């Protein structure tokens, strides 16, 4: 029975769902050996460094990833950067198929004056900072003002606003980075605005996330009832199910507003950012609204307006995505997930996305190449294998246990590598 060798670049949800889809096309006529490459010493991508720590249920998908990873046909090569330690061409030569699953990690810019002031940052830096991504432990997050503004109307904006407006002790039983919990404890921020450039009917939030907001125990959530009612009237009976469900969730929030808490999240619709003001650091944001221009005084601005994919030498990129037709890139190269379609959908969206691409890959398969193993190209390189990652994972979980946390994450590359047993080829 022929065995095909497949390289997956990126150990996030899209990569694991691609591996799962590959396993699903394995049958009595052919089998697959899967090698997954990851730049970081740790896998799971956004499930580790993106998903909000106060939403641990979303992270349970990591159990699916670990089941795939412990399969006999699977090897993890973490701490290996494609484009540096190995080239894409080397992978294309050695493997029957190469699947790019590197996501989108660069925050889009607003392109307005003042965006580079201290205190103005992208969710692409803020989120990995509080989630202990080892490249982001030094991000400068000034939390010494009373007011923060989050720009964007999607679930990332909502995650960011919630994390900024939670009572910090609510993060104690989570896997939030130690340095972030310490900073939130000292934070002066009590009011967080979410500024959305269009009306409520166009917001990109999803309703389960909106419905979670009234459950916050220490934070008021403010939405203008008149604004939501006007949007409901505008969309009428013909509104799409998702829009209607969002508007219903927002109306519920508007009609059940709490005022007793010290901390507040307030939604501002139809606010288009024009300028970030400040002398050396952020002091306010100027918005144009349907009526006039308004300035909100604040000391922190976080933009959550989408992401672009990071280039990899040897992979064609355009408009923040890998150039592809339905996931086919060029030769034996494929792309899945956010790197393919842009930053949209929830984690589960990557499952059907990957299945569709792997079906094309199956149709394209020729005879296996039978080239020698990639490990000969990694001589002297310190690789974090699945076993090493399991050692990191166990160490983090053990460190969390006495604190009743699911895990206490390593914050730096050195800490993570020290937890691993480390394999040197
Ligand atoms: P998103 O859902 O695409 O939302 C981006 C938001 O940014 C939109 O409201 C957009 O407004 C706004 N925006 C874009 N350019 C702007 C500009 N120049 N000025 C002002 N606003 C601008 O993206 P996301 O929040 O980054 O989320 C990415 C994906 O991850 C989404 O599919 C999301 O659902 C998913 N996610 C899911 C969860 C969860 O399930 N809990 C959590 C986090 C993320 P316009 O509509 O006007 O363009």
XYZ file of N, CA and C in Angstrom, residues 119 145-149 191 193 276-277 281-285 296-301:
63
model
N 0.477 53.615 23.620
C -0.888 53.432 24.123
C -1.868 53.087 23.017
N -4.815 54.777 32.658
C -5.890 55.765 32.483
C -7.212 55.108 32.870
N -8.256 55.917 33.031
C -9.577 55.395 33.425
C -10.319 54.772 32.254
N -9.991 55.291 31.027
C -10.809 54.934 29.863
C -9.951 54.269 28.789
N -10.504 53.193 28.207
C -9.873 52.558 27.043
C -10.894 52.523 25.916
N -10.399 52.596 24.679
C -11.273 52.496 23.511
C -10.822 51.306 22.679
N -13.680 52.133 32.373
C -14.668 52.282 31.302
C -14.023 51.862 29.978
N -14.907 51.553 25.947
C -15.826 51.763 24.828
C -15.469 50.795 23.702
N -6.061 59.622 16.220
C -5.739 59.338 17.622
C -4.886 60.509 18.089
N -5.342 61.148 19.167
C -4.661 62.367 19.627
C -3.720 62.049 20.773
N 1.940 60.168 23.915
C 1.120 59.007 24.229
C -0.351 59.317 23.965
N -1.130 58.263 23.882
C -2.541 58.452 23.524
C -3.271 59.267 24.585
N -4.043 60.255 24.094
C -4.860 61.051 25.021
C -6.333 61.042 24.616
N -6.612 60.624 23.380
C -8.019 60.598 22.957
C -8.144 60.092 21.529
N -9.386 59.774 21.151
C -9.657 59.366 19.762
C -10.764 60.262 19.229
N -13.200 61.128 22.272
C -13.264 60.388 23.533
C -11.880 60.407 24.155
N -11.796 60.965 25.341
C -10.515 61.009 26.058
C -10.207 59.610 26.583
N -9.003 59.146 26.356
C -8.630 57.810 26.820
C -7.102 57.706 26.821
N -6.590 56.676 27.485
C -5.139 56.490 27.500
C -4.714 55.231 26.782
N -5.687 54.454 26.309
C -5.367 53.199 25.609
C -6.350 53.012 24.462
N -5.832 52.681 23.290
C -6.671 52.347 22.139
C -6.208 50.997 21.616
